[in-house]
Amino acid sequence: MTLTKITKASGKGVVVPGPDGSAALGSTTGRDDHALYRVAGGAAFLALGALIVGGTAMAMTTRNGASTADTMTAIAASPWPFLAGGLGLVLVSLLDLFTIPALHAALGRYGRVLIVVASGTAVIGDLLGVIGRLAQTAVVPVGMQSARVGDPALLSAGHVLDVLDTTFNTTGFVLVSVSFTCFGLLMLRGFSRPIGWIAIVAGLFTLLGQLPLLAPLFIVANVAYIAWYVGIGRRFWRDAHPILMTENVVRSSSG
């Protein structure tokens, strides 16, 4: 971790490089950036919780058949994993949007073109993910009604929603893989090498996981997502409170 000494008179600081080679943000950013970091840190931890809940619930649904009819039958029997999984992952994409301004502000100095690509693909990928997960969640009431009524039209509606879900989510994941890779490359240039490598792993395995034969590799991406949110959550929260960090270091040193 990088330590920053803050002077009360000027509010400026001197950066002391830490052992991991990362660069502190507290001494070179203003109040607006600190506000972005606070929002991003909180959003990252909330997204982490939503990812764990939504991912766990969604994993409970993968044991069911792959066809639309099998899925709707499973929903009729137990709708809650499908509902919790869909809404949980919608929240992940929505909360992730609140981390992008802070990433843009923190990493823009390391590559102007790369940061535009990273931020742009992240925003579009998250929005597509929201649409795809909402389509996935919309299958739940259709499946429950289909079990009661038995109307073939409901099965057709479920199939349409399934196609929308697959199309939007796959496209979103491809764009997210690009954004992770770009953010990772930028982080390797000075922000945090460990988090940078995590982002690159997340980007690579997200892309590989979209291929049917390599779909099991997506579990590596899920683990990387968890590490990513822990990493950026802690980092942005620390960088949003540089004075508090310095006071804690001074206390530990004097003690």
PDB file of C-alpha atoms in Angstrom:
ATOM      1  CA  MET A   1       0.000   0.000   0.000  1.00  0.00           C
ATOM      2  CA  THR A   2       1.199   3.545  -0.695  1.00  0.00           C
ATOM      3  CA  LEU A   3       1.355   6.039   2.149  1.00  0.00           C
ATOM      4  CA  THR A   4       0.592   9.736   1.746  1.00  0.00           C
ATOM      5  CA  LYS A   5       1.640  12.409   4.213  1.00  0.00           C
ATOM      6  CA  ILE A   6      -0.919  15.239   4.311  1.00  0.00           C
ATOM      7  CA  THR A   7       0.003  18.772   5.389  1.00  0.00           C
ATOM      8  CA  LYS A   8      -2.758  20.695   7.152  1.00  0.00           C
ATOM      9  CA  ALA A   9      -1.813  24.030   5.617  1.00  0.00           C
ATOM     10  CA  SER A  10      -1.938  23.133   1.931  1.00  0.00           C
ATOM     11  CA  GLY A  11      -3.883  19.880   1.818  1.00  0.00           C
ATOM     12  CA  LYS A  12      -1.210  18.492  -0.500  1.00  0.00           C
ATOM     13  CA  GLY A  13       0.903  15.454   0.164  1.00  0.00           C
ATOM     14  CA  VAL A  14       4.054  13.586  -0.619  1.00  0.00           C
ATOM     15  CA  VAL A  15       3.664  10.142  -2.124  1.00  0.00           C
ATOM     16  CA  VAL A  16       5.758   7.370  -0.603  1.00  0.00           C
ATOM     17  CA  PRO A  17       5.669   4.281  -2.855  1.00  0.00           C
ATOM     18  CA  GLY A  18       4.521   1.098  -1.182  1.00  0.00           C
ATOM     19  CA  PRO A  19       5.950  -2.386  -1.612  1.00  0.00           C
ATOM     20  CA  ASP A  20       3.405  -3.356  -4.267  1.00  0.00           C
ATOM     21  CA  GLY A  21       4.411  -0.505  -6.566  1.00  0.00           C
ATOM     22  CA  SER A  22       0.958   1.095  -6.512  1.00  0.00           C
ATOM     23  CA  ALA A  23       0.445   4.838  -6.626  1.00  0.00           C
ATOM     24  CA  ALA A  24      -1.641   6.706  -4.079  1.00  0.00           C
ATOM     25  CA  LEU A  25      -4.512   8.832  -5.292  1.00  0.00           C
ATOM     26  CA  GLY A  26      -5.248  10.829  -2.167  1.00  0.00           C
ATOM     27  CA  SER A  27      -2.528  13.433  -2.623  1.00  0.00           C
ATOM     28  CA  THR A  28      -3.271  14.245  -6.260  1.00  0.00           C
ATOM     29  CA  THR A  29      -7.061  14.283  -6.390  1.00  0.00           C
ATOM     30  CA  GLY A  30      -9.652  16.783  -5.294  1.00  0.00           C
ATOM     31  CA  ARG A  31     -12.826  16.497  -3.303  1.00  0.00           C
ATOM     32  CA  ASP A  32     -14.865  15.508  -6.358  1.00  0.00           C
ATOM     33  CA  ASP A  33     -12.619  12.506  -6.999  1.00  0.00           C
ATOM     34  CA  HIS A  34     -12.728  11.527  -3.320  1.00  0.00           C
ATOM     35  CA  ALA A  35     -16.520  11.539  -3.564  1.00  0.00           C
ATOM     36  CA  LEU A  36     -16.305   9.279  -6.617  1.00  0.00           C
ATOM     37  CA  TYR A  37     -14.024   6.911  -4.720  1.00  0.00           C
ATOM     38  CA  ARG A  38     -16.413   6.747  -1.753  1.00  0.00           C
ATOM     39  CA  VAL A  39     -19.326   5.940  -4.041  1.00  0.00           C
ATOM     40  CA  ALA A  40     -17.271   3.364  -5.965  1.00  0.00           C
ATOM     41  CA  GLY A  41     -16.016   1.696  -2.787  1.00  0.00           C
ATOM     42  CA  GLY A  42     -19.523   1.352  -1.374  1.00  0.00           C
ATOM     43  CA  ALA A  43     -20.947   0.195  -4.715  1.00  0.00           C
ATOM     44  CA  ALA A  44     -18.203  -2.428  -5.080  1.00  0.00           C
ATOM     45  CA  PHE A  45     -18.966  -3.986  -1.687  1.00  0.00           C
ATOM     46  CA  LEU A  46     -22.717  -3.941  -2.381  1.00  0.00           C
ATOM     47  CA  ALA A  47     -22.110  -5.504  -5.802  1.00  0.00           C
ATOM     48  CA  LEU A  48     -20.013  -8.183  -4.102  1.00  0.00           C
ATOM     49  CA  GLY A  49     -22.935  -9.090  -1.839  1.00  0.00           C
ATOM     50  CA  ALA A  50     -25.392  -9.101  -4.742  1.00  0.00           C
ATOM     51  CA  LEU A  51     -23.004 -11.263  -6.778  1.00  0.00           C
ATOM     52  CA  ILE A  52     -22.685 -13.858  -4.034  1.00  0.00           C
ATOM     53  CA  VAL A  53     -26.453 -14.038  -3.456  1.00  0.00           C
ATOM     54  CA  GLY A  54     -27.430 -13.900  -7.128  1.00  0.00           C
ATOM     55  CA  GLY A  55     -24.673 -16.235  -8.263  1.00  0.00           C
ATOM     56  CA  THR A  56     -25.481 -18.813  -5.608  1.00  0.00           C
ATOM     57  CA  ALA A  57     -29.184 -18.719  -6.455  1.00  0.00           C
ATOM     58  CA  MET A  58     -28.463 -18.959 -10.176  1.00  0.00           C
ATOM     59  CA  ALA A  59     -26.181 -21.943  -9.607  1.00  0.00           C
ATOM     60  CA  MET A  60     -29.144 -23.754  -8.026  1.00  0.00           C
ATOM     61  CA  THR A  61     -31.049 -23.416 -11.306  1.00  0.00           C
ATOM     62  CA  THR A  62     -28.365 -24.924 -13.562  1.00  0.00           C
ATOM     63  CA  ARG A  63     -29.267 -28.474 -12.525  1.00  0.00           C
ATOM     64  CA  ASN A  64     -32.527 -28.188 -14.424  1.00  0.00           C
ATOM     65  CA  GLY A  65     -33.003 -29.000 -18.118  1.00  0.00           C
ATOM     66  CA  ALA A  66     -31.724 -26.574 -20.727  1.00  0.00           C
ATOM     67  CA  SER A  67     -34.931 -26.354 -22.780  1.00  0.00           C
ATOM     68  CA  THR A  68     -37.473 -23.595 -22.238  1.00  0.00           C
ATOM     69  CA  ALA A  69     -40.173 -26.112 -21.285  1.00  0.00           C
ATOM     70  CA  ASP A  70     -37.930 -27.711 -18.644  1.00  0.00           C
ATOM     71  CA  THR A  71     -36.988 -24.297 -17.270  1.00  0.00           C
ATOM     72  CA  MET A  72     -40.605 -23.206 -16.949  1.00  0.00           C
ATOM     73  CA  THR A  73     -41.499 -26.486 -15.266  1.00  0.00           C
ATOM     74  CA  ALA A  74     -38.691 -25.955 -12.777  1.00  0.00           C
ATOM     75  CA  ILE A  75     -39.857 -22.387 -12.160  1.00  0.00           C
ATOM     76  CA  ALA A  76     -43.371 -23.606 -11.412  1.00  0.00           C
ATOM     77  CA  ALA A  77     -41.955 -26.066  -8.877  1.00  0.00           C
ATOM     78  CA  SER A  78     -39.599 -23.581  -7.162  1.00  0.00           C
ATOM     79  CA  PRO A  79     -39.552 -20.003  -8.496  1.00  0.00           C
ATOM     80  CA  TRP A  80     -37.453 -18.372  -5.775  1.00  0.00           C
ATOM     81  CA  PRO A  81     -33.941 -19.368  -6.973  1.00  0.00           C
ATOM     82  CA  PHE A  82     -34.758 -18.028 -10.442  1.00  0.00           C
ATOM     83  CA  LEU A  83     -36.170 -14.796  -9.018  1.00  0.00           C
ATOM     84  CA  ALA A  84     -33.345 -14.227  -6.536  1.00  0.00           C
ATOM     85  CA  GLY A  85     -30.720 -15.103  -9.121  1.00  0.00           C
ATOM     86  CA  GLY A  86     -32.090 -12.797 -11.794  1.00  0.00           C
ATOM     87  CA  LEU A  87     -32.680  -9.806  -9.515  1.00  0.00           C
ATOM     88  CA  GLY A  88     -29.362 -10.306  -7.728  1.00  0.00           C
ATOM     89  CA  LEU A  89     -27.428 -10.192 -10.987  1.00  0.00           C
ATOM     90  CA  VAL A  90     -29.440  -7.174 -12.173  1.00  0.00           C
ATOM     91  CA  LEU A  91     -28.224  -5.398  -9.040  1.00  0.00           C
ATOM     92  CA  VAL A  92     -24.628  -6.400  -9.779  1.00  0.00           C
ATOM     93  CA  SER A  93     -24.756  -4.697 -13.187  1.00  0.00           C
ATOM     94  CA  LEU A  94     -26.507  -1.612 -11.811  1.00  0.00           C
ATOM     95  CA  LEU A  95     -24.071  -1.219  -8.922  1.00  0.00           C
ATOM     96  CA  ASP A  96     -21.116  -1.824 -11.211  1.00  0.00           C
ATOM     97  CA  LEU A  97     -22.111   1.286 -13.163  1.00  0.00           C
ATOM     98  CA  PHE A  98     -21.333   3.364 -10.054  1.00  0.00           C
ATOM     99  CA  THR A  99     -17.728   2.117 -10.007  1.00  0.00           C
ATOM    100  CA  ILE A 100     -16.964   3.208 -13.581  1.00  0.00           C
ATOM    101  CA  PRO A 101     -16.610   7.002 -12.968  1.00  0.00           C
ATOM    102  CA  ALA A 102     -14.045   6.356 -10.240  1.00  0.00           C
ATOM    103  CA  LEU A 103     -12.133   3.896 -12.415  1.00  0.00           C
ATOM    104  CA  HIS A 104     -12.157   6.446 -15.238  1.00  0.00           C
ATOM    105  CA  ALA A 105     -10.867   9.201 -12.951  1.00  0.00           C
ATOM    106  CA  ALA A 106      -8.186   7.036 -11.349  1.00  0.00           C
ATOM    107  CA  LEU A 107      -6.869   5.334 -14.493  1.00  0.00           C
ATOM    108  CA  GLY A 108      -7.260   8.039 -17.144  1.00  0.00           C
ATOM    109  CA  ARG A 109      -3.698   9.268 -16.613  1.00  0.00           C
ATOM    110  CA  TYR A 110      -2.297   5.898 -17.713  1.00  0.00           C
ATOM    111  CA  GLY A 111      -3.833   5.806 -21.201  1.00  0.00           C
ATOM    112  CA  ARG A 112      -6.359   8.164 -22.760  1.00  0.00           C
ATOM    113  CA  VAL A 113      -7.539   5.883 -25.541  1.00  0.00           C
ATOM    114  CA  LEU A 114      -7.554   2.721 -23.432  1.00  0.00           C
ATOM    115  CA  ILE A 115      -9.608   4.334 -20.659  1.00  0.00           C
ATOM    116  CA  VAL A 116     -12.273   5.472 -23.161  1.00  0.00           C
ATOM    117  CA  VAL A 117     -12.516   1.929 -24.537  1.00  0.00           C
ATOM    118  CA  ALA A 118     -12.602   0.453 -21.015  1.00  0.00           C
ATOM    119  CA  SER A 119     -15.258   2.822 -19.677  1.00  0.00           C
ATOM    120  CA  GLY A 120     -17.399   2.727 -22.822  1.00  0.00           C
ATOM    121  CA  THR A 121     -17.499  -1.057 -23.086  1.00  0.00           C
ATOM    122  CA  ALA A 122     -18.134  -1.334 -19.341  1.00  0.00           C
ATOM    123  CA  VAL A 123     -21.152   0.984 -19.451  1.00  0.00           C
ATOM    124  CA  ILE A 124     -22.685  -0.649 -22.525  1.00  0.00           C
ATOM    125  CA  GLY A 125     -21.926  -4.152 -21.236  1.00  0.00           C
ATOM    126  CA  ASP A 126     -23.556  -3.417 -17.872  1.00  0.00           C
ATOM    127  CA  LEU A 127     -26.666  -1.946 -19.519  1.00  0.00           C
ATOM    128  CA  LEU A 128     -27.004  -4.971 -21.788  1.00  0.00           C
ATOM    129  CA  GLY A 129     -26.564  -7.178 -18.738  1.00  0.00           C
ATOM    130  CA  VAL A 130     -29.407  -5.375 -16.962  1.00  0.00           C
ATOM    131  CA  ILE A 131     -31.718  -5.888 -19.944  1.00  0.00           C
ATOM    132  CA  GLY A 132     -30.725  -9.539 -20.295  1.00  0.00           C
ATOM    133  CA  ARG A 133     -31.209 -10.329 -16.612  1.00  0.00           C
ATOM    134  CA  LEU A 134     -34.575  -8.539 -16.562  1.00  0.00           C
ATOM    135  CA  ALA A 135     -35.675 -10.717 -19.506  1.00  0.00           C
ATOM    136  CA  GLN A 136     -34.432 -13.744 -17.580  1.00  0.00           C
ATOM    137  CA  THR A 137     -36.351 -12.681 -14.469  1.00  0.00           C
ATOM    138  CA  ALA A 138     -39.501 -12.029 -16.527  1.00  0.00           C
ATOM    139  CA  VAL A 139     -39.630 -15.743 -17.321  1.00  0.00           C
ATOM    140  CA  VAL A 140     -40.536 -16.426 -13.666  1.00  0.00           C
ATOM    141  CA  PRO A 141     -44.138 -15.085 -13.718  1.00  0.00           C
ATOM    142  CA  VAL A 142     -44.615 -16.572 -17.203  1.00  0.00           C
ATOM    143  CA  GLY A 143     -43.508 -19.985 -15.972  1.00  0.00           C
ATOM    144  CA  MET A 144     -45.747 -19.821 -12.898  1.00  0.00           C
ATOM    145  CA  GLN A 145     -48.760 -18.839 -14.986  1.00  0.00           C
ATOM    146  CA  SER A 146     -47.989 -21.499 -17.594  1.00  0.00           C
ATOM    147  CA  ALA A 147     -48.140 -24.215 -14.940  1.00  0.00           C
ATOM    148  CA  ARG A 148     -51.628 -23.092 -13.903  1.00  0.00           C
ATOM    149  CA  VAL A 149     -53.130 -22.333 -17.327  1.00  0.00           C
ATOM    150  CA  GLY A 150     -51.214 -24.616 -19.685  1.00  0.00           C
ATOM    151  CA  ASP A 151     -51.479 -22.163 -22.600  1.00  0.00           C
ATOM    152  CA  PRO A 152     -48.965 -22.937 -25.434  1.00  0.00           C
ATOM    153  CA  ALA A 153     -48.687 -19.189 -26.056  1.00  0.00           C
ATOM    154  CA  LEU A 154     -47.040 -18.822 -22.654  1.00  0.00           C
ATOM    155  CA  LEU A 155     -44.405 -21.372 -23.657  1.00  0.00           C
ATOM    156  CA  SER A 156     -43.730 -19.326 -26.795  1.00  0.00           C
ATOM    157  CA  ALA A 157     -43.430 -16.167 -24.689  1.00  0.00           C
ATOM    158  CA  GLY A 158     -40.967 -17.949 -22.436  1.00  0.00           C
ATOM    159  CA  HIS A 159     -38.914 -18.968 -25.466  1.00  0.00           C
ATOM    160  CA  VAL A 160     -38.781 -15.356 -26.710  1.00  0.00           C
ATOM    161  CA  LEU A 161     -37.612 -14.145 -23.305  1.00  0.00           C
ATOM    162  CA  ASP A 162     -34.999 -16.901 -23.225  1.00  0.00           C
ATOM    163  CA  VAL A 163     -33.631 -15.767 -26.604  1.00  0.00           C
ATOM    164  CA  LEU A 164     -33.512 -12.144 -25.411  1.00  0.00           C
ATOM    165  CA  ASP A 165     -31.779 -13.226 -22.212  1.00  0.00           C
ATOM    166  CA  THR A 166     -29.121 -15.203 -24.101  1.00  0.00           C
ATOM    167  CA  THR A 167     -28.543 -12.534 -26.751  1.00  0.00           C
ATOM    168  CA  PHE A 168     -28.223  -9.548 -24.420  1.00  0.00           C
ATOM    169  CA  ASN A 169     -26.222 -11.370 -21.751  1.00  0.00           C
ATOM    170  CA  THR A 170     -23.764 -12.908 -24.207  1.00  0.00           C
ATOM    171  CA  THR A 171     -23.170  -9.581 -25.949  1.00  0.00           C
ATOM    172  CA  GLY A 172     -22.855  -7.855 -22.595  1.00  0.00           C
ATOM    173  CA  PHE A 173     -20.314 -10.381 -21.339  1.00  0.00           C
ATOM    174  CA  VAL A 174     -18.188  -9.966 -24.479  1.00  0.00           C
ATOM    175  CA  LEU A 175     -18.084  -6.192 -23.924  1.00  0.00           C
ATOM    176  CA  VAL A 176     -17.409  -6.641 -20.213  1.00  0.00           C
ATOM    177  CA  SER A 177     -14.485  -8.934 -21.043  1.00  0.00           C
ATOM    178  CA  VAL A 178     -12.984  -6.124 -23.152  1.00  0.00           C
ATOM    179  CA  SER A 179     -13.497  -3.591 -20.356  1.00  0.00           C
ATOM    180  CA  PHE A 180     -11.918  -5.846 -17.721  1.00  0.00           C
ATOM    181  CA  THR A 181      -8.892  -6.441 -19.926  1.00  0.00           C
ATOM    182  CA  CYS A 182      -8.444  -2.723 -20.652  1.00  0.00           C
ATOM    183  CA  PHE A 183      -8.859  -1.748 -16.998  1.00  0.00           C
ATOM    184  CA  GLY A 184      -6.355  -4.436 -16.068  1.00  0.00           C
ATOM    185  CA  LEU A 185      -3.749  -3.203 -18.554  1.00  0.00           C
ATOM    186  CA  LEU A 186      -4.165   0.338 -17.225  1.00  0.00           C
ATOM    187  CA  MET A 187      -3.787  -0.822 -13.620  1.00  0.00           C
ATOM    188  CA  LEU A 188      -0.543  -2.591 -14.431  1.00  0.00           C
ATOM    189  CA  ARG A 189       0.905   0.794 -15.356  1.00  0.00           C
ATOM    190  CA  GLY A 190       0.724   2.154 -11.826  1.00  0.00           C
ATOM    191  CA  PHE A 191      -2.599   1.829 -10.006  1.00  0.00           C
ATOM    192  CA  SER A 192      -2.284  -1.704  -8.610  1.00  0.00           C
ATOM    193  CA  ARG A 193      -0.581  -4.639 -10.261  1.00  0.00           C
ATOM    194  CA  PRO A 194      -2.454  -7.328  -8.226  1.00  0.00           C
ATOM    195  CA  ILE A 195      -5.875  -5.891  -9.091  1.00  0.00           C
ATOM    196  CA  GLY A 196      -4.703  -5.400 -12.677  1.00  0.00           C
ATOM    197  CA  TRP A 197      -3.899  -9.100 -13.062  1.00  0.00           C
ATOM    198  CA  ILE A 198      -7.232 -10.014 -11.476  1.00  0.00           C
ATOM    199  CA  ALA A 199      -9.005  -7.847 -14.059  1.00  0.00           C
ATOM    200  CA  ILE A 200      -7.116  -9.448 -16.948  1.00  0.00           C
ATOM    201  CA  VAL A 201      -7.980 -12.948 -15.692  1.00  0.00           C
ATOM    202  CA  ALA A 202     -11.627 -11.892 -15.323  1.00  0.00           C
ATOM    203  CA  GLY A 203     -11.663 -10.515 -18.868  1.00  0.00           C
ATOM    204  CA  LEU A 204     -10.018 -13.559 -20.435  1.00  0.00           C
ATOM    205  CA  PHE A 205     -12.179 -16.172 -18.736  1.00  0.00           C
ATOM    206  CA  THR A 206     -15.360 -14.136 -19.244  1.00  0.00           C
ATOM    207  CA  LEU A 207     -14.703 -14.257 -22.977  1.00  0.00           C
ATOM    208  CA  LEU A 208     -13.761 -17.949 -22.981  1.00  0.00           C
ATOM    209  CA  GLY A 209     -16.865 -18.764 -20.949  1.00  0.00           C
ATOM    210  CA  GLN A 210     -19.109 -17.558 -23.768  1.00  0.00           C
ATOM    211  CA  LEU A 211     -17.961 -20.448 -25.958  1.00  0.00           C
ATOM    212  CA  PRO A 212     -20.215 -23.508 -25.434  1.00  0.00           C
ATOM    213  CA  LEU A 213     -17.340 -25.983 -25.182  1.00  0.00           C
ATOM    214  CA  LEU A 214     -15.469 -23.765 -22.691  1.00  0.00           C
ATOM    215  CA  ALA A 215     -18.482 -22.655 -20.638  1.00  0.00           C
ATOM    216  CA  PRO A 216     -17.213 -24.418 -17.454  1.00  0.00           C
ATOM    217  CA  LEU A 217     -14.254 -22.012 -17.441  1.00  0.00           C
ATOM    218  CA  PHE A 218     -16.680 -19.221 -16.541  1.00  0.00           C
ATOM    219  CA  ILE A 219     -16.375 -20.323 -12.919  1.00  0.00           C
ATOM    220  CA  VAL A 220     -12.846 -18.863 -12.961  1.00  0.00           C
ATOM    221  CA  ALA A 221     -14.331 -15.545 -14.091  1.00  0.00           C
ATOM    222  CA  ASN A 222     -16.814 -15.664 -11.196  1.00  0.00           C
ATOM    223  CA  VAL A 223     -13.984 -16.113  -8.692  1.00  0.00           C
ATOM    224  CA  ALA A 224     -12.118 -13.237 -10.354  1.00  0.00           C
ATOM    225  CA  TYR A 225     -15.238 -11.023 -10.074  1.00  0.00           C
ATOM    226  CA  ILE A 226     -15.299 -11.594  -6.321  1.00  0.00           C
ATOM    227  CA  ALA A 227     -11.604 -10.742  -6.020  1.00  0.00           C
ATOM    228  CA  TRP A 228     -12.126  -7.685  -8.251  1.00  0.00           C
ATOM    229  CA  TYR A 229     -14.878  -6.200  -6.094  1.00  0.00           C
ATOM    230  CA  VAL A 230     -12.935  -6.871  -2.901  1.00  0.00           C
ATOM    231  CA  GLY A 231      -9.831  -5.274  -4.420  1.00  0.00           C
ATOM    232  CA  ILE A 232     -11.353  -2.112  -5.869  1.00  0.00           C
ATOM    233  CA  GLY A 233     -13.704  -1.731  -2.905  1.00  0.00           C
ATOM    234  CA  ARG A 234     -10.825  -1.695  -0.429  1.00  0.00           C
ATOM    235  CA  ARG A 235      -8.613   0.446  -2.649  1.00  0.00           C
ATOM    236  CA  PHE A 236     -11.189   3.134  -3.391  1.00  0.00           C
ATOM    237  CA  TRP A 237     -12.344   3.245   0.211  1.00  0.00           C
ATOM    238  CA  ARG A 238      -8.749   3.815   1.381  1.00  0.00           C
ATOM    239  CA  ASP A 239      -8.082   6.435  -1.301  1.00  0.00           C
ATOM    240  CA  ALA A 240     -11.288   8.259  -0.364  1.00  0.00           C
ATOM    241  CA  HIS A 241     -10.010   8.726   3.208  1.00  0.00           C
ATOM    242  CA  PRO A 242      -6.285   9.605   2.885  1.00  0.00           C
ATOM    243  CA  ILE A 243      -6.108  11.634   6.103  1.00  0.00           C
ATOM    244  CA  LEU A 244      -7.641   8.822   8.143  1.00  0.00           C
ATOM    245  CA  MET A 245      -5.166   6.408   6.577  1.00  0.00           C
ATOM    246  CA  THR A 246      -2.233   8.644   7.497  1.00  0.00           C
ATOM    247  CA  GLU A 247      -3.435   9.035  11.085  1.00  0.00           C
ATOM    248  CA  ASN A 248      -3.709   5.257  11.459  1.00  0.00           C
ATOM    249  CA  VAL A 249      -0.187   4.789  10.083  1.00  0.00           C
ATOM    250  CA  VAL A 250       1.198   7.442  12.446  1.00  0.00           C
ATOM    251  CA  ARG A 251      -0.476   5.785  15.425  1.00  0.00           C
ATOM    252  CA  SER A 252       0.851   2.352  14.492  1.00  0.00           C
ATOM    253  CA  SER A 253       4.355   3.782  13.961  1.00  0.00           C
ATOM    254  CA  SER A 254       4.417   5.688  17.242  1.00  0.00           C
ATOM    255  CA  GLY A 255       3.006   2.715  19.131  1.00  0.00           C
TER     256      GLY A 255
END
